[in-house]
Tab-separated table of C-alpha atoms and ligand atoms in Angstrom:
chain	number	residue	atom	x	y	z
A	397	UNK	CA	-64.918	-243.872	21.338
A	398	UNK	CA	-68.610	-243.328	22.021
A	399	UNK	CA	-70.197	-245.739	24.008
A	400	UNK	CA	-72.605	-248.000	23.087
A	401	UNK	CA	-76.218	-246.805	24.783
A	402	UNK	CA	-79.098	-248.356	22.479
A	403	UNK	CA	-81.805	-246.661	24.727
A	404	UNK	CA	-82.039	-243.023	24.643
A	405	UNK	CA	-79.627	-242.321	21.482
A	406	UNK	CA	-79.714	-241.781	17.926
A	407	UNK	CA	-79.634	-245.309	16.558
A	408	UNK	CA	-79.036	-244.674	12.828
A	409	UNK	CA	-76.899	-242.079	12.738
A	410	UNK	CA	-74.604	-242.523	15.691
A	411	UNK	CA	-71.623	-244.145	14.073
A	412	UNK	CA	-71.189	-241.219	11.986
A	413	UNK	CA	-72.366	-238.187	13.780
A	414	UNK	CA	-70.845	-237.075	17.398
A	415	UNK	CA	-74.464	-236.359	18.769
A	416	UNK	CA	-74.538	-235.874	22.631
A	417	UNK	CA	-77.846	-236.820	23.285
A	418	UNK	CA	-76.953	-239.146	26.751
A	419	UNK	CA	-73.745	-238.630	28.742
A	420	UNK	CA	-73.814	-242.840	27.344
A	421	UNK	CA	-73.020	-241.534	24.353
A	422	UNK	CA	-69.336	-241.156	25.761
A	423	UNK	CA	-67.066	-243.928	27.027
A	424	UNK	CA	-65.682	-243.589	30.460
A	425	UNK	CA	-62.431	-242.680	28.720
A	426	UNK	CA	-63.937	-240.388	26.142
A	427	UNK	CA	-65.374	-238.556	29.014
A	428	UNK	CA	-62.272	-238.061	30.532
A	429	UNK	CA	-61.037	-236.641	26.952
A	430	UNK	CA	-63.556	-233.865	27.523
A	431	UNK	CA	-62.684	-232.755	30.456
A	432	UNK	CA	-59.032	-232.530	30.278
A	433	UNK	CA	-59.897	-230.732	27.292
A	434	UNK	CA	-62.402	-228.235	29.511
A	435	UNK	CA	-59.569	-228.267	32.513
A	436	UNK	CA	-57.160	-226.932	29.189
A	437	UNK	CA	-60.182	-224.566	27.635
A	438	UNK	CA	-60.486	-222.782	31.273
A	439	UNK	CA	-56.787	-221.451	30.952
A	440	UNK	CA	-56.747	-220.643	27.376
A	441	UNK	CA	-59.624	-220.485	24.389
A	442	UNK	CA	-58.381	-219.806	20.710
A	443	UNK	CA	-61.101	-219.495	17.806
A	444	UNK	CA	-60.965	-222.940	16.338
A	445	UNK	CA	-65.139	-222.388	15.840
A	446	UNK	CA	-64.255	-219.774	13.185
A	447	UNK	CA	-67.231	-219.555	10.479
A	448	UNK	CA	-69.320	-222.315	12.594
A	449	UNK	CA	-72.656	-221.381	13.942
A	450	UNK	CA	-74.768	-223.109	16.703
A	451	UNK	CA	-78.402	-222.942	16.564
A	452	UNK	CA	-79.881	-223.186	19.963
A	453	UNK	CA	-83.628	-224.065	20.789
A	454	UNK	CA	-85.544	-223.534	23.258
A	455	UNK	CA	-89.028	-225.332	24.518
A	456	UNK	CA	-88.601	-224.218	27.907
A	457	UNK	CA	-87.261	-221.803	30.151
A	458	UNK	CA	-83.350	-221.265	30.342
A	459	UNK	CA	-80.442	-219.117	32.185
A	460	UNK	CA	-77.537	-220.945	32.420
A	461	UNK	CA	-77.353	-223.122	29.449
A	462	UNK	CA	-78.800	-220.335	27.001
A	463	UNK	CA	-75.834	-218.062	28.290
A	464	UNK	CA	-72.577	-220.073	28.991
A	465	UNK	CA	-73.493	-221.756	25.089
A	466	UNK	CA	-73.592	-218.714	23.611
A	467	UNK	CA	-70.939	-217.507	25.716
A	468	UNK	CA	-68.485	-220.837	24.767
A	469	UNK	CA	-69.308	-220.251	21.248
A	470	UNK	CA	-68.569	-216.485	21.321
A	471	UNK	CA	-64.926	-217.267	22.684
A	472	UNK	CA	-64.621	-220.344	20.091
A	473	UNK	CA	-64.804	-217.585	17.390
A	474	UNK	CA	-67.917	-218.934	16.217
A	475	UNK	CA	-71.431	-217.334	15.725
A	476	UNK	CA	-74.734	-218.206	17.732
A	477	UNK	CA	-78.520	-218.170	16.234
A	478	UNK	CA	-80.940	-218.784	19.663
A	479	UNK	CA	-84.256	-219.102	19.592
A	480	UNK	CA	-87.585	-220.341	21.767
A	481	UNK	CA	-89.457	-223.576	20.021
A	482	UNK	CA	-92.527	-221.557	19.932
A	483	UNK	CA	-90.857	-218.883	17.429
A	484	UNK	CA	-89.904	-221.047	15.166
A	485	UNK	CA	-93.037	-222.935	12.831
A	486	UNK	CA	-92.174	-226.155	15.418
A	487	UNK	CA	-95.190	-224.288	17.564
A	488	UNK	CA	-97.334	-224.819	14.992
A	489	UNK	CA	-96.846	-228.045	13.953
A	490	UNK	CA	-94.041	-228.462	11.467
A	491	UNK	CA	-92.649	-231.990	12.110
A	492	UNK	CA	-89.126	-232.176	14.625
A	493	UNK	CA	-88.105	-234.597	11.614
A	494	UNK	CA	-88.716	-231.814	8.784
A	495	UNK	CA	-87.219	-229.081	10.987
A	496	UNK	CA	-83.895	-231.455	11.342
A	497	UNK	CA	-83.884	-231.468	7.852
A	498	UNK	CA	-84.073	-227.707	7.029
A	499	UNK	CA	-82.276	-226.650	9.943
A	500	UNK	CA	-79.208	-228.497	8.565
A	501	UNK	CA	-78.580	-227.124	5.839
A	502	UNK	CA	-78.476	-223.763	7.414
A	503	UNK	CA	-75.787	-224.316	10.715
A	504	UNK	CA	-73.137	-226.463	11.759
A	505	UNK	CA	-74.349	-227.695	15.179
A	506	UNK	CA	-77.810	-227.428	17.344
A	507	UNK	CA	-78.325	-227.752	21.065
A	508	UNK	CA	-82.186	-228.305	21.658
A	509	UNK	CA	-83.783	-228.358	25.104
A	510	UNK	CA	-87.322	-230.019	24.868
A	511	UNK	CA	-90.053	-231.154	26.823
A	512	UNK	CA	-89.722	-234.680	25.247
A	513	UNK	CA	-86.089	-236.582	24.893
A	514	UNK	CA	-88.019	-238.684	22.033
A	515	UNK	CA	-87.682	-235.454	20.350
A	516	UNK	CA	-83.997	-234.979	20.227
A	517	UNK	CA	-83.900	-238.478	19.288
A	518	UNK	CA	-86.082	-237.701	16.078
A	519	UNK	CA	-84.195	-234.604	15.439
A	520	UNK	CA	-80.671	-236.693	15.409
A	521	UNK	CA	-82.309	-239.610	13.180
A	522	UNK	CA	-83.301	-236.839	11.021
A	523	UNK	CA	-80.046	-234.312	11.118
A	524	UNK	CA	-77.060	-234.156	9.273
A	525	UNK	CA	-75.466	-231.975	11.806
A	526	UNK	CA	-74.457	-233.224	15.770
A	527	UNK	CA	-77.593	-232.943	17.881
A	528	UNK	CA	-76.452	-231.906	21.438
A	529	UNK	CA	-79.192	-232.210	24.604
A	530	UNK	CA	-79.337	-228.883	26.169
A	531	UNK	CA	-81.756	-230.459	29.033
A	532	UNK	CA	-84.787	-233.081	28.027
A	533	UNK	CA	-87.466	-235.022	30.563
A	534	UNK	CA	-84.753	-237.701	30.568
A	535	UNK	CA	-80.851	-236.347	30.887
A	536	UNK	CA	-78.842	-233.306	31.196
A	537	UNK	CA	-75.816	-234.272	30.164
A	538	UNK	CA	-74.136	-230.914	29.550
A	539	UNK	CA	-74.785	-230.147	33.120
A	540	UNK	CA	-73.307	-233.292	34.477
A	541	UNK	CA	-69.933	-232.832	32.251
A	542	UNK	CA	-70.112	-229.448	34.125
A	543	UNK	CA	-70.476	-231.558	37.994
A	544	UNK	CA	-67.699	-233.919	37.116
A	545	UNK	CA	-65.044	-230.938	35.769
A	546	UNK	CA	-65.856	-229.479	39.417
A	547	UNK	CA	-65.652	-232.646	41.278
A	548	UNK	CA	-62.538	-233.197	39.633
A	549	UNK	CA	-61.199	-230.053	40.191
A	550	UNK	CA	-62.098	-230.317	44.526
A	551	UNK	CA	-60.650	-233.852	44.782
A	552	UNK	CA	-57.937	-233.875	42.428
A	553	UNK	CA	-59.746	-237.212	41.287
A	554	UNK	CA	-63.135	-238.995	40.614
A	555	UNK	CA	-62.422	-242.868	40.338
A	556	UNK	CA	-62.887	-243.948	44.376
A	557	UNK	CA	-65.347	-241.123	45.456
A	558	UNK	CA	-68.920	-241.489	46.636
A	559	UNK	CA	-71.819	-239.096	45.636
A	560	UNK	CA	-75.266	-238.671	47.429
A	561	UNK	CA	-77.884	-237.915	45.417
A	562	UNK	CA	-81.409	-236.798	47.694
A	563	UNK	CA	-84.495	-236.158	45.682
A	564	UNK	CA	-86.128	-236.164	42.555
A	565	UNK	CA	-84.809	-239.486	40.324
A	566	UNK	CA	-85.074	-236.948	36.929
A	567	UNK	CA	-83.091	-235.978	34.154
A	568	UNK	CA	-79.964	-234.707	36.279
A	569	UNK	CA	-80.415	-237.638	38.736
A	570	UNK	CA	-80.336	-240.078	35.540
A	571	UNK	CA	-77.294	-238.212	33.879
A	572	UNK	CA	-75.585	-238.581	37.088
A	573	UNK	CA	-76.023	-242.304	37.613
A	574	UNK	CA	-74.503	-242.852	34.065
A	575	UNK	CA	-71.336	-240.154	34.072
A	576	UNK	CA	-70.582	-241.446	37.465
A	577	UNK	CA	-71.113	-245.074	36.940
A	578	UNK	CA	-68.867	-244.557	34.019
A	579	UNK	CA	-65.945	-242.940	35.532
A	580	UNK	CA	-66.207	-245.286	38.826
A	581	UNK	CA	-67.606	-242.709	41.160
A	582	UNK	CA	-69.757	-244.813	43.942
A	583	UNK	CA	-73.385	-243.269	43.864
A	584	UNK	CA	-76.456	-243.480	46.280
A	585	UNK	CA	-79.713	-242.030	44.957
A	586	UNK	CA	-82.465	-241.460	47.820
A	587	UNK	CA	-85.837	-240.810	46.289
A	588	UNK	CA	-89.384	-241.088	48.008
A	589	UNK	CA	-91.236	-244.046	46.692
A	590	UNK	CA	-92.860	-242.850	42.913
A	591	UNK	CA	-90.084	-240.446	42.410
A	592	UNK	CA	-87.054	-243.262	41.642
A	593	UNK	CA	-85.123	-242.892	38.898
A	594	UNK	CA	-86.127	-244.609	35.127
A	595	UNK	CA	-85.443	-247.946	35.674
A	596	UNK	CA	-83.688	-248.735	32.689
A	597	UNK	CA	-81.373	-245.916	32.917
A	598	UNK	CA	-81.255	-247.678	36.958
A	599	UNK	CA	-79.851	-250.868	34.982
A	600	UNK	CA	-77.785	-249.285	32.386
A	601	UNK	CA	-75.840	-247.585	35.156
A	602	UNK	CA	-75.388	-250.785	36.929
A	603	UNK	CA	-73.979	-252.565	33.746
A	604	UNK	CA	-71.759	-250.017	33.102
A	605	UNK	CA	-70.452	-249.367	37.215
A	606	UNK	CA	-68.839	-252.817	37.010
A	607	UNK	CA	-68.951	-253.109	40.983
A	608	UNK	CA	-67.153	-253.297	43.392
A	609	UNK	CA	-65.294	-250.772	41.871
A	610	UNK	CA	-68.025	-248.419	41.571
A	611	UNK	CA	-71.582	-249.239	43.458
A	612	UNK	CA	-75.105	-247.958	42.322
A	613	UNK	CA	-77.388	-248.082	45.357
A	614	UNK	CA	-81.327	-246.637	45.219
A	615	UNK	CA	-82.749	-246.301	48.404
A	616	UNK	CA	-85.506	-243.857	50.674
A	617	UNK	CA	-83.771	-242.984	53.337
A	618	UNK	CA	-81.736	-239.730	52.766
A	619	UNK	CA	-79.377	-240.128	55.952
A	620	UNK	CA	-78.637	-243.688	54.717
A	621	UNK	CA	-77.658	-242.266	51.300
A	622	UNK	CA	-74.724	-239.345	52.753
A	623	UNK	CA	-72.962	-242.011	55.217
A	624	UNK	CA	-69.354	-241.720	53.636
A	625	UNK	CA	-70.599	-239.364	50.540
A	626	UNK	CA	-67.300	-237.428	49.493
A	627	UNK	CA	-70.436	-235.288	47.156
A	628	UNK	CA	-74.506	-234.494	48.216
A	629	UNK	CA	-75.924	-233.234	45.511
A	630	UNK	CA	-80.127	-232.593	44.859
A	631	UNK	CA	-82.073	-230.545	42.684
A	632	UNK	CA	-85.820	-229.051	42.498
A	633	UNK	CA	-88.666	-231.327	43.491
A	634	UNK	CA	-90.680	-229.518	40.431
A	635	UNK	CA	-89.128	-229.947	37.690
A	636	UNK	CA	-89.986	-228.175	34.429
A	637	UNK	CA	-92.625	-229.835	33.230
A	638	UNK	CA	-94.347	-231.098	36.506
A	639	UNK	CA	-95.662	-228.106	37.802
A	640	UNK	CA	-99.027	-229.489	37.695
A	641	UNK	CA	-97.832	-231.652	40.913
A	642	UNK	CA	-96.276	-228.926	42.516
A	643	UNK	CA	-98.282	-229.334	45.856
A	644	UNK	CA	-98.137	-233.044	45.609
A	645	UNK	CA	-94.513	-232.649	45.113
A	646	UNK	CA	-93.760	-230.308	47.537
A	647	UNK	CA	-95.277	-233.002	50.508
A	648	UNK	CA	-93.908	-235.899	49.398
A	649	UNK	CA	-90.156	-234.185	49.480
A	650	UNK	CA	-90.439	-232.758	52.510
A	651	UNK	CA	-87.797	-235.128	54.289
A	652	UNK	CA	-85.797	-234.924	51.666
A	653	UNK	CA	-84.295	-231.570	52.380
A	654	UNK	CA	-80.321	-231.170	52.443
A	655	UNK	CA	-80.070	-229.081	55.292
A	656	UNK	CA	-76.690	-228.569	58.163
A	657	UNK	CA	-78.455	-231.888	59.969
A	658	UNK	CA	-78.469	-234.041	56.745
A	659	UNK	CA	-74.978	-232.871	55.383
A	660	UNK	CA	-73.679	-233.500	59.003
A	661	UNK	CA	-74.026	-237.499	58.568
A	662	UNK	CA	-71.781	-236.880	55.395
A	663	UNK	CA	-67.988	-236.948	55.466
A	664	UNK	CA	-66.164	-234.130	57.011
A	665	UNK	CA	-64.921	-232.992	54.026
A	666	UNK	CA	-67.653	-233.310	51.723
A	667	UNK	CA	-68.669	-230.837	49.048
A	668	UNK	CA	-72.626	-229.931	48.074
A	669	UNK	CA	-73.771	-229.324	44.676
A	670	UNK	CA	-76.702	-228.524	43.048
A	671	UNK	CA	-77.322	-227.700	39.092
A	672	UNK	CA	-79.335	-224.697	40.039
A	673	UNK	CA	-81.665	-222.835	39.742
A	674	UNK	CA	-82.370	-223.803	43.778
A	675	UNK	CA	-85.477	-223.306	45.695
A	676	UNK	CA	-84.219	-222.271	48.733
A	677	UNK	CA	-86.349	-223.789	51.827
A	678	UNK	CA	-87.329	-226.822	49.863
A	679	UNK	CA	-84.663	-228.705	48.598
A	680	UNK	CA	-81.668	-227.190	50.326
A	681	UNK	CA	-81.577	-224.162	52.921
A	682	UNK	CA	-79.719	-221.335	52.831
A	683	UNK	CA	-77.086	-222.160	55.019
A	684	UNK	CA	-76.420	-224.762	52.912
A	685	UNK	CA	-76.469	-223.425	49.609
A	686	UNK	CA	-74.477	-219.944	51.243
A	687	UNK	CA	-72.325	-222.578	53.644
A	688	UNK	CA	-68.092	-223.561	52.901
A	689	UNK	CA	-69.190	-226.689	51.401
A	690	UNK	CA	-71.295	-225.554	48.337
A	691	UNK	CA	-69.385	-225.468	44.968
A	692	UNK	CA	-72.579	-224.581	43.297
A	693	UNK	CA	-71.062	-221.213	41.989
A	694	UNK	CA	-67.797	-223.271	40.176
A	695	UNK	CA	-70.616	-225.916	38.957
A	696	UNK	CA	-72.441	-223.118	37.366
A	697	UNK	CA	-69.299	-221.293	35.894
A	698	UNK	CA	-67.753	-225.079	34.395
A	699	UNK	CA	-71.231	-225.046	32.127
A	700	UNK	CA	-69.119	-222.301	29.894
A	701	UNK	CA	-65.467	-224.360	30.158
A	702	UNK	CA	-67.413	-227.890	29.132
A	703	UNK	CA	-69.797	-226.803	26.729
A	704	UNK	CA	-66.775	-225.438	24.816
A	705	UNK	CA	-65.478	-228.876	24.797
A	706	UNK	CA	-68.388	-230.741	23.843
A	707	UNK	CA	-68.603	-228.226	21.121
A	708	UNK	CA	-65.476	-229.015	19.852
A	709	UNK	CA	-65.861	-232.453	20.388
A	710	UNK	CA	-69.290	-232.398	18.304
A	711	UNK	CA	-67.480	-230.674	15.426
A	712	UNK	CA	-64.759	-232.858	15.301
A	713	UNK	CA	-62.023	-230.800	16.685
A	714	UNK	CA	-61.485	-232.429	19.882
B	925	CP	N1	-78.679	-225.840	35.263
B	925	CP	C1	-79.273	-225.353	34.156
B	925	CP	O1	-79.377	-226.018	33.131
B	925	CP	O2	-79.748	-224.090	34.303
B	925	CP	P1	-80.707	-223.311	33.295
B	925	CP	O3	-82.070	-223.981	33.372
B	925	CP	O4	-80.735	-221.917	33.823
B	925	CP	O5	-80.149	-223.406	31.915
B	926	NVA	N1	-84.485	-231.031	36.832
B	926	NVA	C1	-84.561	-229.647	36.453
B	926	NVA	C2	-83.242	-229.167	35.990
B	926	NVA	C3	-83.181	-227.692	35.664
B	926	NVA	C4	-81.843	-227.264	35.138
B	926	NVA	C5	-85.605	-229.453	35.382
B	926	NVA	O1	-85.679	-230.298	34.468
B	926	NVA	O2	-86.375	-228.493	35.431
């Protein structure tokens, strides 16, 4: 059943419509419908999509997500329209509410990556079809259904583990904190001071983490945050969208590098992600990101084996 998350989702519609605005939008359980689904969808993909078309959109820059979407879709049987915002009359100034409106009665489902999540909020208060977040300044949930297939797949589990989290507290830092507070996977975040994670998303994750058998620590100190971590995972200090405070950025992340030194204070057997695309000498090195412990290849393939799910789950199939 979708989960109850009266912050960052659709509030109107929700009952009715299987938006995926927030990785909240799923109970723990739900979530673990998706990915046995996406663990089944890896071995074998028939066209239940038939005659359904996703509309993608685009505000900002995309490789992975534009591709394994259109990709899923493809092998669902279904058709795919994609375009950038600033094609569409969106770039010059048609409302997100009258574009939800039009765009509905034209496709079945829409996957939107914007600048602002208040916009995909609009769009699924004004929608009759499901509104799924293909990245926004707040979550990335599609990515994170992505992590936990691969985590799942290393560890033959999730409930029990402990993931590391160095960096930036953004959108994949908050999706994290809620799909692994949700499915009882222990997480440390370690963020310089100004870069922590949105609060209420902070809070949310605690509710939901129902310690001790899950714990949600935020802390500074990066060697603090791998002691015991089954998982480190970062991302880019610059997200898209900050580049403004690139140099700014770029200082105040500086000890926050996952590097053979950090991932050494980790346990032995631990695995390093990272939702790419990587900057390699800031957040993570090469040796890293090249080393035996980097998944970040499977991570990247998963996007096509989940999305397929959450399609199907969006269009009531699942
Ligand atoms: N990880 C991810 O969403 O990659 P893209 O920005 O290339 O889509
Ligand atoms: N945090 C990054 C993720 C890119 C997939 C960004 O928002 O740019």
């Amino acid at each position: 059943m979708p989960f109850i998350n009266i912050i960052f989702r659709a509030e109107k519609s929700s009952c009715i419509m299987a938006h995926f605005l927030s990785i909240s939008d799923l109970s723990g359980e739900y979530l673990l419908k998706v990915l046995d689904k996406s663990k089944d969808l890896k071995k074998k993909t028939t066209p239940d999509l038939k005659n359904k078309t996703l509309l993608l959109i685009f505000e900002k820059p995309s490789t992975r997500t534009r591709i394994s979407f259109t990709q899923a879709m493809y092998q669902l049987g279904g058709n795919v329209i994609a375009l950038n915002a600033g094609e569409t009359q969106l770039g010059r100034g048609e409302t997100v509410a009258d574009t939800a409106r039009a765009i509905s009665r034209y496709v079945d489902v829409v996957a939107a990556r914007v600048y602002s999540h208040q916009s995909l909020v609009e769009m699924s208060q004004h929608s009759s079809i499901p509104v799924i977040n293909a990245l926004s300044d707040m979550e990335h949930p599609c990515q994170i259904m992505a992590d936990l297939l691969t985590i799942k797949e290393k560890f033959k589990r999730l409930e029990g583990l402990k993931l590391a989290y160095i960096g930036d507290g953004n959108n994949v830092c908050n999706s994290l904190l809620l799909g692994c507070s949700a499915l009882r996977i222990s997480i440390s975040v370690a963020s310089p001071k100004g870069y922590e994670p949105d609060n209420r998303i902070l809070q949310l994750a605690r509710n939901i983490s129902r310690p001790p058998y899950a714990v949600v620590d935020l802390m500074q100190d990066p060697s603090q945050a791998v002691k015991d971590a089954d998982i480190v995972y970062t991302d880019t200090w610059v997200s898209m969208g900050d580049e403004k405070e690139k140099e700014k950025r770029l200082k105040a992340f500086r000890p926050y590098q996952v590097n053979d030194k950090l991932l050494s204070l980790a346990k032995p057997g631990c695995i390093f992600m990272h939702d790419l695309p990587a900057y390699r000498g800031n957040e993570v090195t090469d040796s890293v990101m090249d080393g035996p412990r980097s998944v970040v290849w499977d991570q990247a393939e998963n996007r096509l084996h989940t999305e397929k799910a959450i399609l199907l789950y969006a269009l009531g199939k699942l």
